[in-house]
Coordinates of C-alpha atoms in Angstrom, one line a residue:
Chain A
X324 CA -20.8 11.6 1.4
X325 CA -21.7 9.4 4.2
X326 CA -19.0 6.5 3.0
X327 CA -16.0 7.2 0.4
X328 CA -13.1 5.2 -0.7
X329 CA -9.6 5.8 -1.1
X330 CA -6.3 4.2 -1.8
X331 CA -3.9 5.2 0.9
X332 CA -0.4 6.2 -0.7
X333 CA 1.9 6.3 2.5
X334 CA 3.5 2.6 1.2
X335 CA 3.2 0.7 -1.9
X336 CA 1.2 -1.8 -0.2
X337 CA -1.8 0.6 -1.1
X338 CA -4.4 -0.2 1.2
X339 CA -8.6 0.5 0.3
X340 CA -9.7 2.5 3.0
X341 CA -13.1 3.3 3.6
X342 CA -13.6 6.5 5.3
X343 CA -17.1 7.0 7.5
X344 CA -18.5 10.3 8.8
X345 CA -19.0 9.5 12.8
X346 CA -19.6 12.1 14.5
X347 CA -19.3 10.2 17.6
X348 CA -15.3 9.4 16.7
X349 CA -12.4 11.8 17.8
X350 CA -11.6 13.1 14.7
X351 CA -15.4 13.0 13.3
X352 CA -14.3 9.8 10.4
X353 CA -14.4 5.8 11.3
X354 CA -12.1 4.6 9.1
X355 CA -11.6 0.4 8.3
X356 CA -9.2 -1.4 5.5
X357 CA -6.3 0.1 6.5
X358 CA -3.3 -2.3 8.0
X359 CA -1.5 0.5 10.0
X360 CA -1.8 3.6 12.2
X361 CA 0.1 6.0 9.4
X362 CA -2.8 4.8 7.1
X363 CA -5.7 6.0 9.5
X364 CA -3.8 9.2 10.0
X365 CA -3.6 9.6 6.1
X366 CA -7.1 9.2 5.8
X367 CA -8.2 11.7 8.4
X368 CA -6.0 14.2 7.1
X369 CA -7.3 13.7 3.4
X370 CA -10.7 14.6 4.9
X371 CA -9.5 17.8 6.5
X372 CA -6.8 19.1 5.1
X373 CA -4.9 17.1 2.3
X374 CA -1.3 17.8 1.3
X375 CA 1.6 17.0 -1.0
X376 CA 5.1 17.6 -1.7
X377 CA 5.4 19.8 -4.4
X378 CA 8.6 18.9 -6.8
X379 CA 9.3 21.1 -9.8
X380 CA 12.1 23.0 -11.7
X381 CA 13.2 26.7 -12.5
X382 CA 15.2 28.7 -14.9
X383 CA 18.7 29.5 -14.1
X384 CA 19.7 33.0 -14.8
X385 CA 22.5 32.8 -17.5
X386 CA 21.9 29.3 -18.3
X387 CA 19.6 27.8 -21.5
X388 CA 19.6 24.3 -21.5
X389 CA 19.9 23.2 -17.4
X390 CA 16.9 23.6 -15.2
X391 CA 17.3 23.6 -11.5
X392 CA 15.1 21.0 -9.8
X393 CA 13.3 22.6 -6.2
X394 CA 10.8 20.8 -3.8
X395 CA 9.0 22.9 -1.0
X396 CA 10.7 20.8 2.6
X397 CA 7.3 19.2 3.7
X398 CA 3.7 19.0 2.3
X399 CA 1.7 22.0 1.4
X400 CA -2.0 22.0 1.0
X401 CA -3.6 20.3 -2.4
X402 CA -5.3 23.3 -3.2
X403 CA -2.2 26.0 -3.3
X404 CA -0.7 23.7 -5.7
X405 CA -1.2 25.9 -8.8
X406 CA -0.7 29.2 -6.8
X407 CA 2.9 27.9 -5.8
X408 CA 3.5 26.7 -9.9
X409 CA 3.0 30.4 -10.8
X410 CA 5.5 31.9 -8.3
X411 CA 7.9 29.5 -9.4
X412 CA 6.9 30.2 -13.2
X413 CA 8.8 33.9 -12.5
X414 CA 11.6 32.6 -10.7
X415 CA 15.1 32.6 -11.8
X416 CA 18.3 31.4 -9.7
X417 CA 21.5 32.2 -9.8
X418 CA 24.4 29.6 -9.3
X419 CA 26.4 28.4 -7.7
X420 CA 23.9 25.9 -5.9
X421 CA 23.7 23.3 -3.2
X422 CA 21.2 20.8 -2.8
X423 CA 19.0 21.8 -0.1
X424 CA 19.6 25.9 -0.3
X425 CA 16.9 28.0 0.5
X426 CA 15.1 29.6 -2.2
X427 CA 12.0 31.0 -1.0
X428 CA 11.0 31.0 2.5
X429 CA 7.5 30.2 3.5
X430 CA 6.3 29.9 -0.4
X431 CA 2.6 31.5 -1.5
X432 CA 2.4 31.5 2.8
X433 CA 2.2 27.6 2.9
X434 CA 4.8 27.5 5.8
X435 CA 7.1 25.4 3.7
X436 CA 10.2 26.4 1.8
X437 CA 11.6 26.3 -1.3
X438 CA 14.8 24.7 -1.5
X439 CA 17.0 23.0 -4.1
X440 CA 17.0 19.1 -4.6
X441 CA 20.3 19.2 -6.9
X442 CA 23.6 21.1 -6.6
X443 CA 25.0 22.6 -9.5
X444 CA 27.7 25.2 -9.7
Chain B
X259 CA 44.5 1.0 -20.2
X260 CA 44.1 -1.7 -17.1
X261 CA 42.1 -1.4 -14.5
X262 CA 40.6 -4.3 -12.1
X263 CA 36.6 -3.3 -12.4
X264 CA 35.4 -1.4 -14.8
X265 CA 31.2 -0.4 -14.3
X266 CA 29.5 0.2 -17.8
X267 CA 26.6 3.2 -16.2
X268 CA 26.7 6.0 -13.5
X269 CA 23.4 5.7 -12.6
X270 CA 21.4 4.2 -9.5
X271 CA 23.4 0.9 -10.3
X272 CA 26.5 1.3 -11.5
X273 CA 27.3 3.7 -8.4
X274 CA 26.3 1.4 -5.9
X275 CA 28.4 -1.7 -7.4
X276 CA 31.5 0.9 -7.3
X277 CA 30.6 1.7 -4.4
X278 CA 30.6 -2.0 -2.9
X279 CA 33.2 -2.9 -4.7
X280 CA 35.7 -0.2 -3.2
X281 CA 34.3 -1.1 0.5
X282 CA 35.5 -4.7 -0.2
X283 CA 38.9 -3.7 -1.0
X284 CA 38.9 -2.8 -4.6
X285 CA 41.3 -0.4 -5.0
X286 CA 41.3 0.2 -8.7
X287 CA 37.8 0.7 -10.3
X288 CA 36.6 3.1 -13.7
X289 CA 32.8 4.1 -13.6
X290 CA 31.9 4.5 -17.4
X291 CA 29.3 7.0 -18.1
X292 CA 27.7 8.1 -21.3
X293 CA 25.6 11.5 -20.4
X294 CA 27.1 14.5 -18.9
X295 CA 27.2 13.7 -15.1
X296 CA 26.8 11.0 -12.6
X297 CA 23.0 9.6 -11.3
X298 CA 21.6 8.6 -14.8
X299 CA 18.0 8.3 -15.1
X300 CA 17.5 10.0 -11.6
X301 CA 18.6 13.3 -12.5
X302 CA 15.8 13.9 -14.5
X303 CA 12.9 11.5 -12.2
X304 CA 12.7 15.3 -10.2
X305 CA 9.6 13.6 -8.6
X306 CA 10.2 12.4 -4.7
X307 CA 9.4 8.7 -3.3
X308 CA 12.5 7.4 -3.5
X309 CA 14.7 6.3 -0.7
X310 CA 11.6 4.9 1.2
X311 CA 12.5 1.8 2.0
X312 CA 16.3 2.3 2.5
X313 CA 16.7 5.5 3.8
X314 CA 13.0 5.4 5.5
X315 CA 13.1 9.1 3.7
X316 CA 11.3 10.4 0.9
X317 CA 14.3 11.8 -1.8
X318 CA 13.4 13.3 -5.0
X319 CA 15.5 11.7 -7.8
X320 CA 19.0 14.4 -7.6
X321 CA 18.5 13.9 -3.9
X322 CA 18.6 10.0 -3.7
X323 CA 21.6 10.2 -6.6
X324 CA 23.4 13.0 -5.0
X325 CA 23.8 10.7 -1.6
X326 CA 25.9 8.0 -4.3
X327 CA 28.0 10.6 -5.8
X328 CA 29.4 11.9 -2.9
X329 CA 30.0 8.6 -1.7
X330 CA 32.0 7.6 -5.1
X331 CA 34.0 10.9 -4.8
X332 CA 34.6 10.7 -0.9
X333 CA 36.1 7.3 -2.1
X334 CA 38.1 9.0 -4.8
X335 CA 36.6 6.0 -7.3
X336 CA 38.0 7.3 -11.4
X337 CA 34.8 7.7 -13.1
X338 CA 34.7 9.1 -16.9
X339 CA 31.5 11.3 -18.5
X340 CA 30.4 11.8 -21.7
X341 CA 32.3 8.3 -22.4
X342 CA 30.6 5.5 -24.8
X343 CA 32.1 1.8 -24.6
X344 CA 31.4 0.7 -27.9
X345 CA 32.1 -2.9 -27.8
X346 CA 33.1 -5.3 -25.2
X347 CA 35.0 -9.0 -25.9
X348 CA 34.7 -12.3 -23.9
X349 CA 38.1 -11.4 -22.9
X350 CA 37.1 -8.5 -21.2
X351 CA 38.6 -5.8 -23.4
X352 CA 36.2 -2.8 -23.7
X353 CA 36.9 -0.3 -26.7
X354 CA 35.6 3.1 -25.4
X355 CA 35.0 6.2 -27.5
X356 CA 34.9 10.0 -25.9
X357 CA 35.7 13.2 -27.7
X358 CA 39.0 13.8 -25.2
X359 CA 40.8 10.6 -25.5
X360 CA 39.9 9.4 -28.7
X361 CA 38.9 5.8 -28.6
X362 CA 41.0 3.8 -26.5
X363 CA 40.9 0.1 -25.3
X364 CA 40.4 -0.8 -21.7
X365 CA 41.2 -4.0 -20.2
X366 CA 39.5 -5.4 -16.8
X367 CA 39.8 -7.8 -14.6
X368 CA 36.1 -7.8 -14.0
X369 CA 32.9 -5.8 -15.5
X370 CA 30.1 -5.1 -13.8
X371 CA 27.5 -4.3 -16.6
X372 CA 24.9 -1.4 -15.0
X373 CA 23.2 0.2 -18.6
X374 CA 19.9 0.6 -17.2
X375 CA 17.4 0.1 -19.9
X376 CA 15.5 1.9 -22.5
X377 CA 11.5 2.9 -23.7
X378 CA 9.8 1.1 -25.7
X379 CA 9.3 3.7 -28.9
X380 CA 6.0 4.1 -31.0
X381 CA 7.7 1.5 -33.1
X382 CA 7.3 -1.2 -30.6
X383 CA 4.0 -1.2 -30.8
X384 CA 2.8 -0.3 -34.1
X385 CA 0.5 2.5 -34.0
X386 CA -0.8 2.9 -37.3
X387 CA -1.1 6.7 -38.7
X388 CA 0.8 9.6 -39.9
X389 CA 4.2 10.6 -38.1
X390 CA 4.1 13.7 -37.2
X391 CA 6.1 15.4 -34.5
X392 CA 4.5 15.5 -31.0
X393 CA 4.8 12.1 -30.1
X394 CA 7.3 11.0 -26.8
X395 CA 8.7 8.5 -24.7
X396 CA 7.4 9.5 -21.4
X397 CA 11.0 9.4 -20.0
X398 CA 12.1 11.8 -23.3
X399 CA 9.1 14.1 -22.7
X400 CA 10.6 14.3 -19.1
X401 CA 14.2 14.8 -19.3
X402 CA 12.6 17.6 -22.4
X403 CA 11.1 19.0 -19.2
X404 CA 12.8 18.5 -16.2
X405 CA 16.3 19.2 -17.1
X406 CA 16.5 21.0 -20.4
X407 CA 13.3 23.4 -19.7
X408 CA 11.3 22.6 -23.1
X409 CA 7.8 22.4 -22.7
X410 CA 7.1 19.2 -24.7
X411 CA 3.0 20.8 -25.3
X412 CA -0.1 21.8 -24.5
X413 CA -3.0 19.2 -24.5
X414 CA -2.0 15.5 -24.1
X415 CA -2.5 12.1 -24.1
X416 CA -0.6 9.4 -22.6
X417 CA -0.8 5.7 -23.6
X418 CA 0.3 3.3 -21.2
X419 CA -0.2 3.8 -17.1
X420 CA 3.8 3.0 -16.4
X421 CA 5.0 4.8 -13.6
X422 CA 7.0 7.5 -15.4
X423 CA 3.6 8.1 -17.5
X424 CA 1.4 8.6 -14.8
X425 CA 4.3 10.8 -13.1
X426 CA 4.1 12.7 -16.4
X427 CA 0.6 13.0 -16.3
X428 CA 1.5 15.3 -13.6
X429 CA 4.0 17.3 -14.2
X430 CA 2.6 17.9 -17.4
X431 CA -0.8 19.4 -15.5
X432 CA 1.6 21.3 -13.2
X433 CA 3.3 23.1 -16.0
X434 CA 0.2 24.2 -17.9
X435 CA -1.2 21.5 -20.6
X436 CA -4.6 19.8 -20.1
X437 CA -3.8 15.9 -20.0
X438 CA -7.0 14.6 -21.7
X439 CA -6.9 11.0 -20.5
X440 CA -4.3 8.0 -20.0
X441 CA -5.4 4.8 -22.1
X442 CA -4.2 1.4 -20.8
X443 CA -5.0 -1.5 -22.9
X444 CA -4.8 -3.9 -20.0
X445 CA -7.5 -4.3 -17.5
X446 CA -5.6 -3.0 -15.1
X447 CA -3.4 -0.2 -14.3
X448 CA 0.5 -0.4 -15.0
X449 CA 1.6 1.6 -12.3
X450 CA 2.2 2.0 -8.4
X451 CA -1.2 2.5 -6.6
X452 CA 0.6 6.0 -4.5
X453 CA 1.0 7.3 -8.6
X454 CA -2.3 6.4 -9.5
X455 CA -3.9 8.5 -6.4
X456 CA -1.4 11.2 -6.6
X457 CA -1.0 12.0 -10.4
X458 CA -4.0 11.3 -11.7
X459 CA -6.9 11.3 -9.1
X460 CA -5.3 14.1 -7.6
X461 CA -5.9 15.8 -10.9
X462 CA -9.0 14.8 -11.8
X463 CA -7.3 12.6 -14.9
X464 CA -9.4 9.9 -16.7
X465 CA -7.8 6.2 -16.4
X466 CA -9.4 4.7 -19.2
X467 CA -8.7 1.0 -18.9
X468 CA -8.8 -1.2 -21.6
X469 CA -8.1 1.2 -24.2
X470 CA -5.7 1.8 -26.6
X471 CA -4.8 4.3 -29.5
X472 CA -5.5 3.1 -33.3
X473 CA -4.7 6.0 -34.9
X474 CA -2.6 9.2 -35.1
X475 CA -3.6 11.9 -37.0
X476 CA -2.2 15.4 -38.4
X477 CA 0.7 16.4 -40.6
X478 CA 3.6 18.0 -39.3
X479 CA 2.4 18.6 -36.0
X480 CA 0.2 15.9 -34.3
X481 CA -3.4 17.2 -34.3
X482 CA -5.2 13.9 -32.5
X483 CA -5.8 10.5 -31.8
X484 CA -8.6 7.9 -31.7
X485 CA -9.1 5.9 -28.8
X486 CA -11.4 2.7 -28.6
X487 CA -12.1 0.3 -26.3
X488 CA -10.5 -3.3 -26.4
X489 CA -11.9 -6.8 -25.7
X490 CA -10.5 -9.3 -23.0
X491 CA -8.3 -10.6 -26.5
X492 CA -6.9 -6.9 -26.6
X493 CA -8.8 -7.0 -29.9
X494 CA -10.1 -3.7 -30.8
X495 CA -13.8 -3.6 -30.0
X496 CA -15.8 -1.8 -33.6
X497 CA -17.9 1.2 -32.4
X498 CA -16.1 2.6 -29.5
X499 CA -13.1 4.7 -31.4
X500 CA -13.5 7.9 -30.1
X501 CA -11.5 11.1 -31.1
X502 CA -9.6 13.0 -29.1
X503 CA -7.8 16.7 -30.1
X504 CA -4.6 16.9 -28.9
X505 CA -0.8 18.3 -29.9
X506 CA 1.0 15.6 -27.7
X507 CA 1.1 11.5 -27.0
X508 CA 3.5 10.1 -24.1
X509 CA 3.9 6.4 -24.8
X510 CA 4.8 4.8 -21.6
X511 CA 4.3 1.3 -23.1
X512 CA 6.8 -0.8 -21.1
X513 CA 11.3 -0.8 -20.9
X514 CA 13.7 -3.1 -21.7
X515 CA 17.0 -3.4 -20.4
X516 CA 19.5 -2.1 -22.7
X517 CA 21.6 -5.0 -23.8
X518 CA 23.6 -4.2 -26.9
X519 CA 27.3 -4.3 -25.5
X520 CA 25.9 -8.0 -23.1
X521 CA 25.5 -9.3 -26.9
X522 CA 28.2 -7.9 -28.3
X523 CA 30.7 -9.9 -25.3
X524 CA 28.2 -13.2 -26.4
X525 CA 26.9 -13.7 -22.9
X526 CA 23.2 -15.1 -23.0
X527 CA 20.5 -13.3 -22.7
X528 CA 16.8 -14.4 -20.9
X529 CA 14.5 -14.0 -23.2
X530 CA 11.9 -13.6 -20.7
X531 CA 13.5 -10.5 -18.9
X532 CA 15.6 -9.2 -21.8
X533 CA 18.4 -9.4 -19.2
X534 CA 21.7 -11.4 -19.0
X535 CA 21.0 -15.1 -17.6
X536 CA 22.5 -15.0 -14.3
X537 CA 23.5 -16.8 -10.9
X538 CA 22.7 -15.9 -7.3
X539 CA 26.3 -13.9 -7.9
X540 CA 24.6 -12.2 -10.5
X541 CA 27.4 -13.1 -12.7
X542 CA 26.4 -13.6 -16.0
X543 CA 27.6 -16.5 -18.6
X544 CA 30.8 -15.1 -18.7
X545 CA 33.0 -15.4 -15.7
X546 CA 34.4 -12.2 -14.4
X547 CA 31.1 -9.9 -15.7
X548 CA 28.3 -9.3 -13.5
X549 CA 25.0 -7.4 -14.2
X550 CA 22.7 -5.1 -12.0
X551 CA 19.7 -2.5 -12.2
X552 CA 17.5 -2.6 -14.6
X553 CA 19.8 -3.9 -17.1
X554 CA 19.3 -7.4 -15.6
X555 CA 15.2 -6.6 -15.0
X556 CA 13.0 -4.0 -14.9
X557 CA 12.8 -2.8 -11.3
X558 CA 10.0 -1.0 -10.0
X559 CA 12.2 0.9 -7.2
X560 CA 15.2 2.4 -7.4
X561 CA 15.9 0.9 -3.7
X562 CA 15.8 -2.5 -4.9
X563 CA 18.5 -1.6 -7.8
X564 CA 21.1 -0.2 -5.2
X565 CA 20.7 -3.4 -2.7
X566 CA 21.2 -5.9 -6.2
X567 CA 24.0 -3.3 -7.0
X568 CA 25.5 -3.9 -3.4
X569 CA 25.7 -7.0 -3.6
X570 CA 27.2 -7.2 -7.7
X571 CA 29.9 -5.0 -6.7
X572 CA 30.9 -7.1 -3.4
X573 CA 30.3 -10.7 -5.9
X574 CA 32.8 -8.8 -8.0
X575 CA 35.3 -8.0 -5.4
X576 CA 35.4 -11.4 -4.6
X577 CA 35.8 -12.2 -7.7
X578 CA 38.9 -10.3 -8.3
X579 CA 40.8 -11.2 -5.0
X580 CA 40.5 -14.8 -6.1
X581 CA 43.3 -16.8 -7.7
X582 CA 42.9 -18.1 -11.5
X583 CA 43.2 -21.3 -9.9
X584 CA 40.4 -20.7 -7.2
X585 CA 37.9 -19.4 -9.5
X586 CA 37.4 -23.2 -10.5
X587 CA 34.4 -24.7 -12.5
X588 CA 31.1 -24.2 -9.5
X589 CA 29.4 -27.2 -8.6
X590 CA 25.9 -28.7 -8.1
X591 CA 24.4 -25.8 -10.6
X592 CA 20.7 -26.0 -10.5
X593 CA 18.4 -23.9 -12.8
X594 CA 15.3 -22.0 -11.7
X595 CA 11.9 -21.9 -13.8
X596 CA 9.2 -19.8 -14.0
X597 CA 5.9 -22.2 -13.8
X598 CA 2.3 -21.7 -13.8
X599 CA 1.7 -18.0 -13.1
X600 CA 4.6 -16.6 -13.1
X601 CA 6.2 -13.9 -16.1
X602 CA 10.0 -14.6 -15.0
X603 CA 12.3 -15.4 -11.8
X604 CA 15.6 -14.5 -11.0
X605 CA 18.2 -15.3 -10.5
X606 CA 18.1 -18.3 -13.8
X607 CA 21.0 -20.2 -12.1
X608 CA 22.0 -20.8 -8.0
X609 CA 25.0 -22.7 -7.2
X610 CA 24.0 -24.5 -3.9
X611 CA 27.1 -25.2 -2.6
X612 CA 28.4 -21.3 -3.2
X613 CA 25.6 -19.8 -1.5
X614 CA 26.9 -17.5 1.4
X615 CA 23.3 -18.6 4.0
X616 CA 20.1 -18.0 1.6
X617 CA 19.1 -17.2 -1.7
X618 CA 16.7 -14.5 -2.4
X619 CA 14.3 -15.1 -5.8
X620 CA 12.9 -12.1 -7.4
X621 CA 9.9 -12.6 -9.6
X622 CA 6.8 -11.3 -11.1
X623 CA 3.6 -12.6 -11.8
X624 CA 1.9 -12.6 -15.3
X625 CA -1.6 -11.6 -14.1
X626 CA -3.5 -10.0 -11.1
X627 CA -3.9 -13.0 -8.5
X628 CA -6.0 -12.9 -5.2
X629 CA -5.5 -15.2 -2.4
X630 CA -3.3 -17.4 -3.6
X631 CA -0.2 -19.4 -3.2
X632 CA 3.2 -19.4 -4.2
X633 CA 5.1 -22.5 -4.1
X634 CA 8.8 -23.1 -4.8
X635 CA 9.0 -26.9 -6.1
X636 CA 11.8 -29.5 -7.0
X637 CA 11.3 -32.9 -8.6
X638 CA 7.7 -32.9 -7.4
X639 CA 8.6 -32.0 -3.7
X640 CA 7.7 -28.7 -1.9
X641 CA 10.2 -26.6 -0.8
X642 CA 8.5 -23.6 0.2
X643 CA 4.9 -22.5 0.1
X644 CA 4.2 -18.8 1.3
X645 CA 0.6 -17.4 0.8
X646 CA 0.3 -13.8 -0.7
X647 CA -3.4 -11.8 -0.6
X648 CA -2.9 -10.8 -3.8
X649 CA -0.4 -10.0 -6.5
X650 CA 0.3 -7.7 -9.5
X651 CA 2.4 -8.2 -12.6
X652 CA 3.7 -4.7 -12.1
X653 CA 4.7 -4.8 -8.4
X654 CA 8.5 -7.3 -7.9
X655 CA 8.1 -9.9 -5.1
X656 CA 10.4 -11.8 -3.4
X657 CA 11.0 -15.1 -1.4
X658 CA 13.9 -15.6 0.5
X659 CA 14.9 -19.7 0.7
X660 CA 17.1 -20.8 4.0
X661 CA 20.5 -22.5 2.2
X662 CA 19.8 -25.6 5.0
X663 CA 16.3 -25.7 2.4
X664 CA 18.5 -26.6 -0.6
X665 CA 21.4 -28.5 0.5
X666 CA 18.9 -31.8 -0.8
X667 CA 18.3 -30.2 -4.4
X668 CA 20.2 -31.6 -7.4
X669 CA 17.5 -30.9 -9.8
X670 CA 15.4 -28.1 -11.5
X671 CA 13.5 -25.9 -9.3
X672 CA 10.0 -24.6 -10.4
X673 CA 8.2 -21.2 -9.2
X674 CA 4.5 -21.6 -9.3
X675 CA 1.0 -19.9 -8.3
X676 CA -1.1 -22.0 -7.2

């Protein structure tokens, strides 16, 4: 893994960057094809730690044919993805609901919350 | 029934052009909407990316929606739900059907038509095979999902890299099904790049370009599909079917903007973008009905459908604070062509001497084009030439031409790359 391509994902322009091991460089990459700063930051952190929003539904307690949609309130790490899909496999709200409530706070220990993306009452 | 705007659709669209249209002094407007709440297709896109490049924010679907319908309530705009219009009449008479009111007749001053569009079904695009049940729309299998809580199954494959495929692709992994691979025919992939990266290479999901489905198999229940390669004709290549075991296909093959009631009124309808024909008001061939979102084209962001929304609803406003006698005949109409290159543009129409300062074209191309040119031509004369490092048929571009540019033009313009 001395050279590795990626498309960067911060804006649609979608920019090939090729991500170098330096050791000499700051954060240990050298990174080229990218237009902006945000895209050199993406690429670093997709080296050491990448993340994503996780967006997904649950059950509403009473209710058959309406799901709640939830998103945790900033990126959590790639790899709890799955661990996070099981929690929220159990999980059952009750309504009323606002967009942007608090369901679980600091999910599976990812230092993000849970909170509703819809309101419904 | 009278009112002086009536919006056909409560989603992305149609609540933006109420929305316009009430900040320009439109007191009296009716929002039409079929489902059971406000926010359309949105409600059920759970997924988040939108609201980038208006709010600078990343909003799921509910979220980005949620901003509009507050903003139609705070304005106490009348909206109905679970309403169908059935037909609509030159004259602007809409008969409208809903299980409270019965059917009913509504006359407008102006309509702003905001229907969206719909999938493409298996029917479209002639699979051959048995039909049995496991085979969706992608946007079906998601609303199946995302707002009714059925799980549509449990090993899949999806045809066509559309965004709401790949997006499905996903969500599908998330919940608990093995995606198998998505098959594009083209040679390249349908989508946005960030879906691509963050759907399927994310999750380790084959793209398999330049492939398509030939044949479904199974009974009641779908029990596979073979896959084979296709040649640069899109001609099945002999040798290469493959089979693949699975209880679930998601066709994300392409949209087409929902135009039954645009026929029904007689306005005319491009047959390049399956939209209404219409000018930089966005008013179609009928005077008094406008048309936004992806009823007019396929857009790629919802962003871009709110600020063509914006400016329908304000188009219409004006519209309706004219005089009979000011909304006279408008002069020097011009038409605008798609050349070499180039799939569609939009608007079809400008009316030089209407425009407020510039006129914005909206386009796509018809293949993937590197470093090339994009020139705006009338009667053999440049008019504007802008270069582009390359270009996709699935990403929208624009060019924005200064009104001083085409105070000279009396004839057709032509969009070309060169």
């Amino acid at each position: 893994m001395d050279k590795i391509e990626k498309t960067c994902i911060i804006c649609p322009i979608g920019c090939n960057l090729i991500i170098e091991k330096d050791p000499e460089s700051k954060d240990g990459y050298r990174v080229s094809g990218n237009k902006c700063n945000r895209g050199l930051q993406y690429a670093i952190e997709e080296m050491i730690n990448p993340t994503r929003i996780l967006t997904s539904t649950v059950k509403i307690r009473g209710v058959s044919n309406k799901m709640l949609p939830v998103r945790t309130d900033r990126a959590i790490p790639k790899g709890k993805l799955f661990q996070v899909m099981d929690v929220l496999k159990e999980l059952e709200v009750e309504l009323p609901i606002k967009a942007g409530d608090l369901i679980i706070e600091n999910i599976s220990n990812t230092n993000a919350n849970l909170i509703a993306s819809k309101s419904i009452v | 029934m009278n009112y002086d705007l009536v919006v056909i659709g409560g989603g992305p669209a149609g609540l933006a052009a109420a929305i316009s249209a009430r900040r320009k002094g439109i007191k009296d407007i009716l929002i039409i909407e079929r489902d059971r709440e406000l926010g359309g297709i949105l409600n059920q896109c759970i997924h988040n990316g939108f609201g980038l490049h208006l709010f600078k924010k990343e909003l799921t679907g509910p979220e980005y929606a949620k901003c509009f319908i507050d903003e139609v309530r705070e304005l106490n705009i009348d909206y109905k739900l679970n309403t169908f219009v059935l037909d609509i009449d030159d004259k602007k008479e809409l008969s409208v059907i809903n299980s409270r009111d019965g059917f009913f007749k509504i006359q407008a001053k102006a309509i702003i038509l905001a229907m969206g569009c719909r999938e493409r079904p298996r029917g479209a695009i002639n699979i051959p095979g048995s039909r049995p049940s496991g085979i969706f729309t992608a946007g079906t299998a998601q609303r199946l999902i995302n707002m009714e809580g059925y799980m549509v199954g449990k090993k899949a494959v999806i045809l066509g890299s559309g965004d709401i495929g790949l997006i499905m692709a996903r969500r599908l992994t998330l919940e608990g099904a093995k995606v198998e691979a998505v098959a594009e025919i083209m040679p390249y992939p349908n989508g946005l790049n960030r879906n691509i990266v963050q759907c399927l290479e994310d999750f380790n999901i084959p793209l398999l370009l330049e492939h398509t489905v030939i044949e479904i198999k199974g009974k009641d229940r779908l029990e596979g599909v073979i896959l084979a390669k296709v040649d640069e004709n899109r001609s099945v290549i002999r040798g290469t079917e493959k089979y693949i075991e699975c209880d679930t296909l998601i066709l994300s093959v392409g949209l087409i903007p929902e135009n039954e009631l645009s026929k029904s009124a007689g306005i005319e309808i491009d047959p390049l973008t399956f939209g209404p024909i219409v000018d930089e008001s966005l008013e179609t061939s009928i005077k008094g009905i406008f048309a936004c979102g992806n009823v007019l084209h396929v857009h790629d962001l919802v962003d871009n459908v709110t600020l063509e929304a914006y400016k329908a609803g304000e188009k219409a406003a004006e519209y309706i604070k004219k005089t009979s006698k000011e909304r006279v005949l408008k002069t020097k109409k011009v038409k605008l062509y798609p050349g070499n290159g180039i799939r569609y543009v939009l608007p079809q129409y400008v009316n030089i001497d209407d425009l407020d300062n510039n006129l914005k074209l909206f386009f796509r191309v018809n293949d993937i084009y590197r470093d090339i040119e994009i020139l705006i031509e009338s009667n053999g004369s440049l008019i504007k030439k802008i270069k582009k490092n390359q270009v996709f048929p699935s990403q929208m571009e624009s060019i924005t031409l200064d009104k001083k540019l085409l105070t000279e033009i009396d004839q057709e313009i032509l969009i070309n790359v060169k």
